[in-house]
Structures are given as structure tokens and as C-alpha cells.
CSV table of C-alpha atoms in Angstrom, one decimal:
chain,number,residue,atom,x,y,z
A,1,MET,CA,125.5,75.4,245.2
A,2,GLN,CA,127.4,78.2,246.8
A,3,GLU,CA,129.7,80.1,244.5
A,4,ALA,CA,132.6,82.4,245.1
A,5,ILE,CA,135.0,84.8,243.3
A,6,ILE,CA,138.6,85.3,244.3
A,7,LEU,CA,140.3,88.5,243.1
A,8,VAL,CA,143.8,87.6,242.0
A,9,GLY,CA,144.7,89.9,239.2
A,10,GLY,CA,147.1,92.3,240.9
A,11,LYS,CA,150.8,92.5,240.1
A,12,GLY,CA,151.9,92.5,243.7
A,13,THR,CA,154.5,95.2,243.2
A,14,ARG,CA,155.1,95.7,246.9
A,15,LEU,CA,156.4,92.2,247.1
A,16,ARG,CA,158.9,92.4,244.3
A,17,PRO,CA,161.2,90.6,243.5
A,18,LEU,CA,159.1,87.6,244.7
A,19,THR,CA,156.3,88.5,242.3
A,20,ASN,CA,158.5,89.2,239.3
A,21,HIS,CA,157.6,85.7,238.0
A,22,THR,CA,154.9,84.6,240.3
A,23,PRO,CA,151.5,86.2,241.1
A,24,LYS,CA,151.2,87.1,244.8
A,25,PRO,CA,148.4,84.5,245.6
A,26,LEU,CA,150.7,81.8,244.2
A,27,LEU,CA,153.6,82.6,246.6
A,28,ASP,CA,154.1,79.9,249.3
A,29,VAL,CA,152.7,80.8,252.7
A,30,ALA,CA,153.0,78.1,255.4
A,31,GLY,CA,154.2,75.5,253.0
A,32,THR,CA,151.8,76.0,250.1
A,33,SER,CA,150.5,78.7,247.8
A,34,PHE,CA,148.4,81.2,249.6
A,35,ILE,CA,145.5,80.7,247.2
A,36,ARG,CA,145.2,77.1,248.2
A,37,HIS,CA,144.6,78.2,251.8
A,38,GLN,CA,141.8,80.4,250.5
A,39,VAL,CA,140.3,77.7,248.4
A,40,ALA,CA,140.4,75.3,251.3
A,41,LYS,CA,138.6,77.8,253.5
A,42,LEU,CA,136.0,78.4,250.8
A,43,MET,CA,135.4,74.6,250.5
A,44,ASP,CA,134.9,74.4,254.3
A,45,ALA,CA,132.2,77.1,253.9
A,46,GLY,CA,130.3,75.0,251.4
A,47,VAL,CA,131.6,76.6,248.2
A,48,GLY,CA,131.3,74.3,245.2
A,49,HIS,CA,132.3,76.6,242.4
A,50,VAL,CA,135.0,79.3,242.5
A,51,VAL,CA,135.9,81.8,239.8
A,52,PHE,CA,139.5,83.2,239.8
A,53,ALA,CA,139.5,86.8,238.5
A,54,THR,CA,142.9,86.8,237.0
A,55,SER,CA,145.1,89.2,234.9
A,56,TYR,CA,148.8,89.2,235.8
A,57,LEU,CA,150.5,85.9,234.7
A,58,ALA,CA,147.0,84.4,234.4
A,59,ASP,CA,148.2,81.1,232.9
A,60,LEU,CA,150.0,80.2,236.1
A,61,PHE,CA,146.7,79.8,238.0
A,62,GLU,CA,145.5,77.1,235.7
A,63,GLU,CA,148.9,75.5,236.0
A,64,GLU,CA,148.7,75.5,239.8
A,65,PHE,CA,145.3,73.8,239.8
A,66,LYS,CA,145.6,71.5,236.7
A,67,ASP,CA,145.7,68.4,238.9
A,68,PHE,CA,143.4,69.7,241.6
A,69,ALA,CA,141.3,66.6,242.5
A,70,GLN,CA,139.1,68.1,245.2
A,71,ASP,CA,135.3,68.3,245.0
A,72,LEU,CA,135.4,71.8,243.6
A,73,ASP,CA,134.7,73.3,240.1
A,74,ILE,CA,137.2,76.1,239.2
A,75,SER,CA,136.7,78.7,236.4
A,76,TYR,CA,139.1,81.4,235.2
A,77,ALA,CA,138.1,84.9,234.1
A,78,VAL,CA,141.0,86.8,232.6
A,79,GLU,CA,141.1,90.6,232.4
A,80,GLU,CA,142.9,91.7,229.2
A,81,VAL,CA,143.0,95.3,230.6
A,82,PRO,CA,142.8,96.4,234.2
A,83,LEU,CA,139.2,96.6,235.4
A,84,GLY,CA,139.5,97.5,239.0
A,85,THR,CA,137.9,95.5,241.8
A,86,GLY,CA,134.3,96.1,240.6
A,87,GLY,CA,135.2,95.5,236.9
A,88,ALA,CA,137.0,92.3,237.9
A,89,ILE,CA,133.9,91.1,239.9
A,90,ARG,CA,131.6,91.9,237.0
A,91,ASN,CA,133.9,90.1,234.5
A,92,ALA,CA,134.1,87.0,236.7
A,93,GLY,CA,130.4,87.1,237.2
A,94,ARG,CA,129.8,86.0,233.6
A,95,LEU,CA,131.1,82.6,234.6
A,96,LEU,CA,128.8,82.1,237.6
A,97,ARG,CA,126.2,79.3,237.2
A,98,GLY,CA,123.9,79.8,240.1
A,99,PRO,CA,120.3,81.2,240.0
A,100,ALA,CA,119.8,85.0,239.9
A,101,GLY,CA,118.9,85.2,243.6
A,102,ALA,CA,121.9,83.3,244.9
A,103,PRO,CA,124.5,85.3,246.9
A,104,VAL,CA,128.1,85.3,245.7
A,105,LEU,CA,131.0,85.2,248.2
A,106,ILE,CA,134.0,87.4,247.1
A,107,LEU,CA,137.5,87.4,248.6
A,108,ASN,CA,140.5,89.6,247.9
A,109,GLY,CA,143.4,87.4,247.0
A,110,ASP,CA,145.9,88.8,249.4
A,111,ILE,CA,144.0,88.9,252.7
A,112,LEU,CA,144.6,86.4,255.5
A,113,SER,CA,141.7,86.3,257.8
A,114,GLY,CA,140.1,84.2,260.6
A,115,VAL,CA,136.6,85.3,259.8
A,116,ASP,CA,133.9,82.6,259.7
A,117,LEU,CA,132.7,82.7,256.1
A,118,ARG,CA,129.5,80.7,256.9
A,119,ALA,CA,128.6,83.3,259.5
A,120,VAL,CA,129.0,86.1,256.9
A,121,LEU,CA,126.8,84.2,254.5
A,122,HIS,CA,124.2,83.5,257.2
A,123,GLN,CA,124.0,87.2,258.1
A,124,HIS,CA,123.6,88.2,254.5
A,125,ARG,CA,120.7,85.8,254.0
A,126,GLU,CA,119.1,86.6,257.4
A,127,ARG,CA,119.1,90.4,256.7
A,128,ASP,CA,118.1,90.0,253.0
A,129,ALA,CA,121.1,92.2,252.2
A,130,ASP,CA,122.1,93.5,248.8
A,131,VAL,CA,125.8,93.5,250.0
A,132,THR,CA,127.4,92.3,253.2
A,133,LEU,CA,131.0,93.4,253.9
A,134,HIS,CA,133.3,91.8,256.5
A,135,LEU,CA,134.6,94.7,258.6
A,136,THR,CA,137.4,94.4,261.0
A,137,ARG,CA,138.5,96.7,263.8
A,138,VAL,CA,142.1,98.0,263.8
A,139,PRO,CA,144.0,99.8,266.6
A,140,ASP,CA,145.0,102.6,264.2
A,141,PRO,CA,142.6,103.2,261.4
A,142,ARG,CA,144.4,106.2,259.9
A,143,ALA,CA,145.9,104.1,257.1
A,144,PHE,CA,142.6,102.9,255.9
A,145,GLY,CA,139.2,104.0,254.6
A,146,LEU,CA,136.6,103.9,257.3
A,147,VAL,CA,133.2,102.1,257.2
A,148,PRO,CA,130.9,103.3,260.0
A,149,THR,CA,127.7,101.3,260.8
A,150,ASP,CA,124.6,102.0,262.8
A,151,GLY,CA,123.2,99.8,265.7
A,152,SER,CA,121.7,97.4,263.2
A,153,ASP,CA,125.0,96.9,261.4
A,154,ARG,CA,123.8,98.9,258.4
A,155,VAL,CA,126.6,100.7,256.6
A,156,LEU,CA,126.3,104.5,256.8
A,157,ALA,CA,129.1,105.6,254.6
A,158,PHE,CA,132.5,104.8,253.0
A,159,LEU,CA,135.0,107.4,254.2
A,160,GLU,CA,138.4,108.3,252.9
A,161,LYS,CA,141.5,107.8,255.0
A,162,PRO,CA,141.2,110.2,258.0
A,163,LYS,CA,143.7,113.1,258.1
A,164,THR,CA,142.9,114.2,261.7
A,165,PRO,CA,142.0,112.4,264.9
A,166,GLU,CA,138.5,114.0,264.7
A,167,GLU,CA,137.9,112.2,261.4
A,168,CYS,CA,138.5,108.8,263.0
A,169,VAL,CA,134.8,108.3,263.6
A,170,THR,CA,135.2,104.5,263.7
A,171,ASP,CA,137.9,101.9,263.9
A,172,GLN,CA,136.0,99.7,261.4
A,173,ILE,CA,137.6,99.1,258.0
A,174,ASN,CA,136.8,97.1,254.9
A,175,ALA,CA,138.4,93.6,255.4
A,176,GLY,CA,138.3,92.5,251.8
A,177,CYS,CA,135.5,89.9,252.0
A,178,TYR,CA,132.1,90.5,250.6
A,179,VAL,CA,128.8,88.8,249.8
A,180,PHE,CA,127.0,90.3,246.8
A,181,SER,CA,123.4,89.6,245.6
A,182,ARG,CA,123.5,88.7,242.0
A,183,SER,CA,121.4,91.7,241.1
A,184,VAL,CA,124.1,94.0,242.5
A,185,LEU,CA,126.9,92.1,240.8
A,186,ASP,CA,125.1,92.2,237.4
A,187,ALA,CA,124.4,95.9,237.7
A,188,ILE,CA,128.2,96.8,237.8
A,189,PRO,CA,129.1,98.4,234.5
A,190,ALA,CA,130.7,95.9,232.2
A,191,ASP,CA,134.0,96.3,230.3
A,192,ARG,CA,135.3,99.3,232.1
A,193,GLU,CA,137.3,100.0,235.2
A,194,VAL,CA,135.2,100.2,238.3
A,195,SER,CA,136.2,100.4,242.0
A,196,VAL,CA,133.7,98.8,244.4
A,197,GLU,CA,135.2,100.8,247.3
A,198,GLN,CA,135.0,104.2,245.6
A,199,GLU,CA,132.1,103.8,243.2
A,200,THR,CA,129.8,100.7,243.8
A,201,PHE,CA,129.5,100.7,247.5
A,202,PRO,CA,129.0,104.5,248.0
A,203,GLN,CA,126.4,104.5,245.3
A,204,LEU,CA,124.5,101.6,246.9
A,205,VAL,CA,124.5,103.4,250.3
A,206,ALA,CA,123.3,106.7,248.6
A,207,GLN,CA,120.5,104.8,247.0
A,208,GLY,CA,119.3,103.3,250.3
A,209,ARG,CA,120.2,99.8,249.3
A,210,ARG,CA,120.6,97.2,252.1
A,211,VAL,CA,124.4,97.3,252.7
A,212,PHE,CA,125.4,95.7,256.0
A,213,GLY,CA,128.7,95.1,257.8
A,214,HIS,CA,129.7,91.9,259.5
A,215,THR,CA,132.1,93.2,262.1
A,216,THR,CA,134.5,91.0,263.9
A,217,GLU,CA,137.8,91.2,265.8
A,218,ASP,CA,139.2,88.0,264.2
A,219,TYR,CA,142.7,87.7,263.0
A,220,TRP,CA,143.2,89.9,259.9
A,221,ARG,CA,146.3,90.7,257.8
A,222,ASP,CA,146.9,92.2,254.4
A,223,LEU,CA,149.8,90.2,253.0
A,224,GLY,CA,150.9,92.9,250.5
A,225,THR,CA,154.2,93.9,252.1
A,226,PRO,CA,157.3,91.6,252.7
A,227,LEU,CA,157.1,91.9,256.5
A,228,ALA,CA,153.3,91.3,256.6
A,229,PHE,CA,153.8,88.4,254.2
A,230,VAL,CA,156.4,86.8,256.5
A,231,HIS,CA,154.3,87.4,259.6
A,232,GLY,CA,151.2,85.9,258.0
A,233,SER,CA,153.0,82.7,257.0
A,234,ALA,CA,154.4,82.4,260.5
A,235,ASP,CA,151.1,83.0,262.2
A,236,LEU,CA,149.5,80.2,260.1
A,237,VAL,CA,152.3,77.8,261.2
A,238,ILE,CA,152.1,78.8,264.9
A,239,GLY,CA,148.3,78.7,264.9
A,240,ASN,CA,147.5,82.4,265.5
A,241,VAL,CA,145.2,82.0,262.5
A,242,THR,CA,143.9,78.7,261.2
A,243,SER,CA,143.8,77.0,257.7
A,244,PRO,CA,142.4,73.6,256.8
A,245,LEU,CA,145.8,73.0,255.2
A,246,VAL,CA,147.8,73.4,258.5
A,247,LYS,CA,146.8,70.4,260.5
A,248,GLN,CA,148.4,71.4,263.8
A,249,PRO,CA,150.3,74.4,265.2
A,250,ALA,CA,154.1,74.1,265.3
A,251,GLU,CA,157.2,76.1,265.9
A,252,ALA,CA,158.3,75.5,262.4
A,253,LEU,CA,157.2,73.8,259.2
A,254,ILE,CA,160.1,71.9,257.6
A,255,HIS,CA,159.6,70.0,254.4
A,256,PRO,CA,160.5,66.3,254.7
A,257,THR,CA,163.2,66.6,252.0
A,258,ALA,CA,164.9,69.5,253.6
A,259,VAL,CA,168.2,68.9,255.5
A,260,VAL,CA,168.5,70.8,258.8
A,261,ASP,CA,171.7,70.4,260.9
A,262,THR,CA,171.0,69.3,264.5
A,263,THR,CA,172.7,72.4,265.8
A,264,ALA,CA,170.5,74.8,263.7
A,265,ARG,CA,167.5,76.5,265.3
A,266,VAL,CA,164.4,77.0,263.2
A,267,THR,CA,161.8,78.9,265.2
A,268,GLY,CA,159.0,81.5,265.2
A,269,GLY,CA,156.8,79.8,262.6
A,270,SER,CA,159.5,79.6,260.0
A,271,THR,CA,159.1,77.4,256.9
A,272,ILE,CA,161.9,75.5,255.2
A,273,GLY,CA,161.2,74.5,251.6
A,274,PRO,CA,161.9,71.2,249.7
A,275,HIS,CA,165.5,70.2,249.4
A,276,ALA,CA,166.8,73.2,251.3
A,277,VAL,CA,170.0,72.7,253.3
A,278,ILE,CA,170.4,74.5,256.6
A,279,GLY,CA,173.9,74.3,258.0
A,280,PRO,CA,175.4,74.1,261.5
A,281,ARG,CA,174.5,76.9,264.0
A,282,VAL,CA,172.2,78.6,261.6
A,283,VAL,CA,169.3,80.5,263.1
A,284,VAL,CA,166.1,80.9,261.1
A,285,ASP,CA,163.4,82.8,263.0
A,286,ARG,CA,160.0,83.9,261.7
A,287,SER,CA,161.2,83.5,258.1
A,288,ILE,CA,160.5,81.8,254.8
A,289,VAL,CA,163.3,79.8,253.2
A,290,GLY,CA,162.4,78.5,249.7
A,291,ALA,CA,163.1,75.3,247.8
A,292,ARG,CA,166.7,74.3,247.2
A,293,VAL,CA,168.1,77.2,249.3
A,294,THR,CA,171.4,76.6,251.0
A,295,VAL,CA,172.3,78.4,254.2
A,296,ALA,CA,175.9,78.0,255.4
A,297,GLU,CA,177.2,77.7,258.9
A,298,GLY,CA,176.5,80.4,261.5
A,299,ALA,CA,174.1,82.5,259.3
A,300,GLY,CA,171.1,84.2,260.9
A,301,ILE,CA,167.9,84.8,259.0
A,302,HIS,CA,165.2,86.9,260.8
A,303,GLU,CA,161.8,88.0,259.5
A,304,SER,CA,163.1,87.5,256.0
A,305,VAL,CA,162.3,85.7,252.8
A,306,VAL,CA,164.9,83.8,250.8
A,307,ASP,CA,163.4,82.7,247.5
A,308,HIS,CA,164.1,79.4,245.8
A,309,ASP,CA,167.6,78.3,244.5
A,310,SER,CA,169.5,81.0,246.4
A,311,SER,CA,172.5,80.6,248.7
A,312,ILE,CA,173.4,82.4,251.9
A,313,GLY,CA,177.0,82.3,253.0
A,314,ALA,CA,178.5,81.6,256.4
A,315,ASP,CA,178.0,84.0,259.2
A,316,CYS,CA,175.6,86.3,257.2
A,317,LEU,CA,172.9,88.2,259.0
A,318,LEU,CA,169.6,89.0,257.4
A,319,ARG,CA,166.9,91.0,259.1
A,320,GLU,CA,163.7,92.0,257.3
A,321,VAL,CA,165.3,91.2,253.9
A,322,VAL,CA,163.9,89.8,250.7
A,323,VAL,CA,166.3,87.7,248.6
A,324,GLY,CA,165.1,86.9,245.1
A,325,CYS,CA,165.5,83.6,243.5
A,326,HIS,CA,168.9,82.3,242.2
A,327,ALA,CA,170.8,84.9,244.3
A,328,HIS,CA,174.2,84.3,246.0
A,329,ILE,CA,175.1,86.1,249.2
A,330,GLY,CA,178.7,85.6,250.1
A,331,ALA,CA,180.0,84.9,253.6
A,332,GLU,CA,179.9,87.5,256.4
A,333,ASN,CA,177.5,89.9,254.8
A,334,GLU,CA,175.2,91.9,257.1
A,335,LEU,CA,172.3,93.2,255.1
A,336,PRO,CA,170.3,96.3,256.1
A,337,ALA,CA,166.6,96.0,257.1
A,338,GLN,CA,164.0,96.3,254.3
A,339,LEU,CA,166.6,95.6,251.6
A,340,ARG,CA,165.3,93.7,248.5
A,341,LEU,CA,167.8,91.8,246.4
A,342,ALA,CA,166.9,91.1,242.8
A,343,CYS,CA,166.8,87.6,241.4
A,344,GLY,CA,170.2,86.4,240.4
A,345,ILE,CA,172.2,89.0,242.3
A,346,ARG,CA,175.6,88.1,243.6
A,347,ILE,CA,177.2,89.8,246.6
A,348,PRO,CA,180.8,88.9,247.4
A,349,SER,CA,182.0,87.9,250.9
A,350,LEU,CA,182.2,91.0,253.2
A,351,GLY,CA,180.5,93.0,250.5
A,352,VAL,CA,177.9,94.6,252.8
A,353,ARG,CA,178.4,95.3,256.6
A,354,VAL,CA,175.9,97.8,258.0
A,355,SER,CA,177.4,97.7,261.5
A,356,GLY,CA,181.0,97.0,260.8
A,357,THR,CA,183.9,98.6,259.0
A,358,ALA,CA,183.8,96.9,255.6
A,359,THR,CA,182.7,99.1,252.7
A,360,ALA,CA,179.1,98.7,251.6
A,361,CYS,CA,179.4,97.7,248.0
A,362,LEU,CA,177.1,95.4,246.0
A,363,THR,CA,178.4,93.6,242.9
A,364,VAL,CA,175.7,92.5,240.5
A,365,HIS,CA,176.4,90.0,237.7
């Protein structure tokens, strides 16, 4: 039986306020929690047992899957103190059931990828590797650590983020998907913080162990920021990247219980959650509108997230904005890009106009 670990212990601070009460992997992406997309992909790759390496709000993962009736065993490994990526893998490894020689598939819990997991596993077995990493090519690698390989795909080094053009020796980066041999996993020090990127992998390369890259140019996105999160959801809906849970590409994904006025336009891979109400002449483009959200006449929501039980007033304009749950945005507000509004915030009508003459004042109750 193929086994896997998903690393889901992070606090998702870059996605606040959405993650104030919900772990990042449990946020809705293309109509369901992101971790369900990952689980479905693992099952498609033949995984029969998955261990969630949890920490932040760990109980919510068990709640999410308490009625999961699929042919998959799920275990939960909880970190009481932060252990880093390597420590989390080692901690979760205690719950694995397979034989000592069996490879273990490991996913970061915030990466949306089109990589063929069966192909990664096949290469790992074919090369008799100690570790196989999915590597992806990016147009601008300066924001990432680099992973150069030789002509046989063997990893040569793990390099820090380049500071000069001359240091950009490759466009390959760690894509957050690994296959470990059990011997490597079991050798990670237990009960202390360990980074696989900065400690485990470089040590394995220095020791001459068989560390290989599986390099692709498949779709890849880190969902750690609001804009990336919104774009990832939209790309799943549109079909730029596939999930077993998205049956066919569409311009929008609207829950059957949502009410959308016939004059409204919902486009760009947007999702509309359960019991949401979208009023006349509203435009929702490339955005996520949560459960029980109301959007009044003439409002525009672009590349934004409106969390559950919030209301957006008439003729509001939101671009690249995150609205926390239970918020109220009065009519005719124009919110600046990259603004994040806390859960429960209340903004009066005409309270914020970034391109008009009204004073920019926020009233929080």
C-alpha cells in the first residue's frame, strides 16, 4: 500500500484574516477545502494511507474528515511544538504502516500543482533513489532557493536565494513534493526542529546519497498569499490545472443554493458559496465569495476574497481585497488593493474612496 504525508501544520499568517480560525489547507478552493483536492490527487496516485502532519488548530482536520467515506485510511500526527518540515515528517513517520523499504510520498499542504504523482514515484523506484524531489522551472528564480541537477537528474546542491544574476545558475526550484525512502525518513532527528531544505537535503547530497530531481514545467503555484490563493482557485475552476474534484472546466462555480441575479456577471473562475446572494448588476471576477455572503446591487469584486457571512453594499468596488468573516462594508466604498479587513469589521457607506473625494476613514465596531 502506498503511503503519504501531507504537511499541514503552518499558521498561514500571510493569508490572515482568513486563517485566524481556519488552517490554510481547510480554506475553500474551487468549492471545497484545498486539502480535499490534495487527498483526491493522492488517491488517484494509488495512495491508501495518508498521515496529516498537523499543529495549528489540529482538531479541525479530524472534524473535516470525520465522515470521509472514501477508500482511504487517515491518521493524524500532532506537533505540540514547531518541528520544522523535517521534524514534522519524522513525527508523522511514526504512524506509517508500510515496510521499511517502501517509499513515502510527501506533499506541502499549500502547493497547487499539476505534477503526475505516479510519474514521480515511478522515477524514484526506477533510480533506486534515497530522495526524489519534484522540481519546477520558474521564469524568475530570484525569490527561491535553487536546485541544480546534472544530466542524469541527480541533485548537485541546494542553493540559497540568488542575490545577483550570476548566482542564477538554474531556473529549477523545490516544488514542495518529495518521495523519501523510509531509511532517510527514519534517520531525521526526532523531537527537535529540522528543516529538510536547509539541513536534511544538503547533508544527503554532501554524503553522496542518491538524491534526484523530477523536473517538470507543469502548473505550479504556492497558495500562501491572497492573490495566489484566489488565482489558484480560479485556475482549478477554469481548468488551467486539474483536480479529480472539479469535473469539468467552467467560467464560474456557483453553489446550487446560491442566488445570483440574472443581470449579474460571475466570471474568471470565480466561486460563489452556499446560500450567497448576488444582486443585480454585480460583477464578480476571478474571486471567491463565501457562504451566506450578500453582495448588493452594482458592486464589483475583482481578484478578491469575501469570507463567509459578510455583506458588501451597493456600488462598492473591491480589487485584490480580503474581507474577513462577518464583516459589513457599506454602500459606495472603494477599497484599496491589498487591503485586508478583519473579521467583524464595519465600514460605513462612503467610508473609503481611494479615487474619489470622500475622506478615507474606517470605523471598527
